[in-house]
Amino acid sequence: MLLKLLALCLFTFLIYVPIAEARIRHYKWEVKYEYKSPDCYKKLVITINGKSPGPTILAQEGDTVIVEVTNKLLLENLAIHWHGIRQIGTPWSDGTEGVTQCPVVPGDTFKYQFKVDRAGTYLYYAHYGMQRESGLYGSIRVSVRDNFTEPFAYDYDRSIILTDWYHNSTYEQATGLSSKPFVWVGEPQSLLIQGKGKFNCSSSSLTAGTCNTSNSECSPYAITVIPGKTYRLRVASLTALSALSFQIEGHNMTVVEADGHYVEPFVVKNLFIYSGETYSVLIKADQDPSRNYWMTTSVVSRNSTTPQGLAFLNYYPNHPRRSPPTVAPAGPIWNDRAPRLNQSQAIKAHHDFIVTPPTTSDRVIVFLNTQNEINGYRHWSVNNVSFTLPHTPYLIALKKKLHHVFSQTPPPEGYDSVNYDIYNVSKNPNATTSNAIYRLGFNTTVDIILQNANTMNVNDSETHPWHLHGHDFWVLGYGKGKFDMNKDPKNYNLVNPIMKNTVPLHPYGWTAIRFKADNPGAWLFHCHIEAHFYLGMGVVFEEGIDKVGELPSSIMGCGPARNPPVQSNLQPQTQSHMSLDATDKPSSIMGCGETKGFDKP
Ligand SMILES: *[C@@H]1O[C@H](CO)[C@@H](O)[C@H](O)[C@H]1NC(C)=O
Ligand SMILES: *[C@@H]1O[C@H](CO)[C@@H](O)[C@H](O)[C@H]1NC(C)=O
Ligand SMILES: *[C@@H]1O[C@H](CO)[C@@H](O)[C@H](O)[C@H]1NC(C)=O
Ligand SMILES: *[C@@H]1O[C@H](CO)[C@@H](O)[C@H](O)[C@H]1NC(C)=O
Ligand SMILES: *[C@@H]1O[C@H](CO)[C@@H](O)[C@H](O)[C@H]1NC(C)=O
Ligand SMILES: *[C@@H]1O[C@H](CO)[C@@H](O)[C@H](O)[C@H]1NC(C)=O
Ligand SMILES: *[C@@H]1O[C@H](CO)[C@@H](O)[C@H](O)[C@H]1NC(C)=O
Ligand SMILES: *[C@@H]1O[C@H](CO)[C@@H](O)[C@H](O)[C@H]1NC(C)=O
Ligand SMILES: *[C@@H]1O[C@H](CO)[C@@H](O)[C@H](O)[C@H]1NC(C)=O
Ligand SMILES: *[C@@H]1O[C@H](CO)[C@@H](O)[C@H](O)[C@H]1NC(C)=O
Ligand SMILES: *[C@@H]1O[C@H](CO)[C@@H](O)[C@H](O)[C@H]1NC(C)=O
Ligand SMILES: *[C@@H]1O[C@H](CO)[C@@H](O)[C@H](O)[C@H]1NC(C)=O
Ligand SMILES: [Cu+2]
């Protein structure tokens, strides 16, 4: 125990270096596998400094965050994505393996450095294969500038992350998904709230010692509240598969923030939340204080067998482990789509914080979301193309003009909307795999229409949460059925659209978004469901590659020789600018495929 504490002290430290207003938040993380029992079932979990969820990054708007990550996974590569952070001027720190960097190989230390330029609720997690669902994730909470007043008031600020949890390893899952016949991952065994859930250990035949409901690691998560106080609860979802409904028994929630943007407040009894989304809700501890209340998550959009996720809202001074005297309220009907679409449409920018979108766009790309088969292997695709990552990350390939390392045939801008029946099972025999990308004119305005369709099962269409790296986009609208290019754009919300980085595509529906291609780099846009992206549901956008600063050469490559020692005496000038020509650049994004040893001094 003492040794563990000492190790923690050595690896967990935080330095505040004041530079005028902005500061540097410096973290050192050690990532490894450990046996944990988050839902009472013992399995290997990826931890950061011994924890899953990992430490919360606390910063203030304008600060620079530096995270030095040491990969102690022994046999597995690593990359960490900073979800919602646009990485303006630091596209090499996006942490997207295959797009912006080579993986961090076991034993290596990688230094991520970026500016958190906007207050809000963000996330981080592994972005290598399906690694995220092994437990490497956490919150980033960026507070407002000192003299800034938010459009709502609260007494305390809390963060929770909602996940789903599988007992099979990512290796077992990836093997099944990549096999013929296809083995689907199935519904998760549990739902976790801030890394804690409860599996019914007696419900299946388990080896003795692998599942114990008395294990303190799986006692329900509790948020303690003081009667009468108002809490800002930052709720995020990082599920591998499930769309969720989050609810607090007896307490309404006022939605005030979404993906780092202030929302025109509205009250909900339950919050629908999709993987990759973050919300802040306000709750008032104004109920009978003599008892505790249930906080629940329930799967929606899938006919799931997974039991509800349970946590407690603990009214002080009741014991935090004291179970509420009631039966946990059931979630909404899983296949009732109307309230989900309604909530999506209800999210508008706060009237004092509207960022007006450009009224027209320069390019419209339609993405038909389907499930396909290619040579008998199951895939997910957009416009019949199932995306694969090249061996050389795009950012490096593009910057170094290594055009032969990925397909130069432009991917389709749309699909045959006249003849395609989105309600019927489509076998899509012509689906192909490709690693081609969309090249966007720098600073142009781009519209993306996400179009949903039937899967390969009769009467089945999934919810796909789409996440864009490097940008926030305006959410112009949602609709049912097939998007009508002549009619639907007339109803776009150009008045007060919310800006987000993750948006759901509802079953058999469409979602329209708009963004400015003004952040030089290569950016992934993908479904946030682990298995769907793993099997091809994603695309990459390139914009302004010529404006990307010289890619780092000091840390090119994946071995320690190409990883120079980390500078400890960071110069305020260099750090606060994060400029493209700074000398302290992470060349550690290079070092696999053809970039190995590239530009080596
Ligand atoms: C906020 O503080 C910064 C520096 O701390 C100052 O430059 C700025 O003028 C202040 N803004 C307001 C509105 O007070
Ligand atoms: C879990 O892994 C086992 C192999 O260990 C495999 O037989 C089983 O099909 C997997 N289950 C799912 C749902 O993927
Ligand atoms: C757990 O599973 C057992 C066996 O299926 C069942 O009898 C019991 O009711 C379950 N317990 C809970 C809390 O669901
Ligand atoms: C389950 O865990 C409790 C608490 O740690 C322990 O007392 C008990 O012996 C364990 N049961 C089994 C079957 O391992
Ligand atoms: C929650 O909101 C509903 C509808 O506005 C209202 O009827 C109910 O009384 C509210 N509940 C609480 C506990 O405030
Ligand atoms: C949902 O699944 C259950 C079995 O788990 C099945 O009995 C039921 O018919 C399904 N509902 C629908 C609407 O498909
Ligand atoms: C739609 O959402 C609004 C805002 O949350 C709510 O007031 C209204 O009751 C909802 N309507 C339905 C039919 O769910
Ligand atoms: C995808 O394949 C289907 C079925 O073969 C076809 O109807 C559709 O037009 C194709 N879409 C594209 C973009 O090629
Ligand atoms: C689905 O397609 C099949 C043939 O591929 C056709 O027989 C059937 O009528 C279609 N169903 C609907 C609802 O359009
Ligand atoms: C598949 O593609 C080939 C040539 O590219 C075309 O002739 C054929 O009609 C396509 N089939 C379908 C079902 O779309
Ligand atoms: C980008 O476009 C806007 C107009 O939409 C223009 O004001 C701005 O100067 C452009 N920026 C660059 C870097 O070209
Ligand atoms: C299709 O599925 C929906 C829910 O997903 C269900 O409400 C509906 O009854 C189903 N229709 C048929 C024809 O099975
Ligand atoms: Cu998906």
CSV table of C-alpha atoms and ligand atoms in Angstrom, one decimal, residues 200-204, ligand 3:
chain,number,residue,atom,x,y,z
A,200,ASN,CA,-25.4,-10.0,-11.0
A,201,CYS,CA,-22.7,-12.5,-10.1
A,202,SER,CA,-25.1,-15.3,-9.5
A,203,SER,CA,-26.8,-15.0,-12.9
A,204,SER,CA,-24.3,-17.0,-14.8
B,3,LIG,C1,-29.4,-12.6,-10.0
B,3,LIG,O1,-29.6,-13.8,-10.8
B,3,LIG,C2,-30.2,-14.9,-10.1
B,3,LIG,C3,-30.1,-16.1,-10.9
B,3,LIG,O2,-30.5,-15.9,-12.2
B,3,LIG,C4,-31.6,-14.5,-9.7
B,3,LIG,O3,-32.2,-15.5,-9.0
B,3,LIG,C5,-31.6,-13.2,-8.9
B,3,LIG,O4,-32.9,-12.7,-8.7
B,3,LIG,C6,-30.8,-12.1,-9.6
B,3,LIG,N1,-30.6,-11.0,-8.8
B,3,LIG,C7,-30.9,-9.7,-9.1
B,3,LIG,C8,-30.6,-8.7,-8.1
B,3,LIG,O5,-31.3,-9.5,-10.3
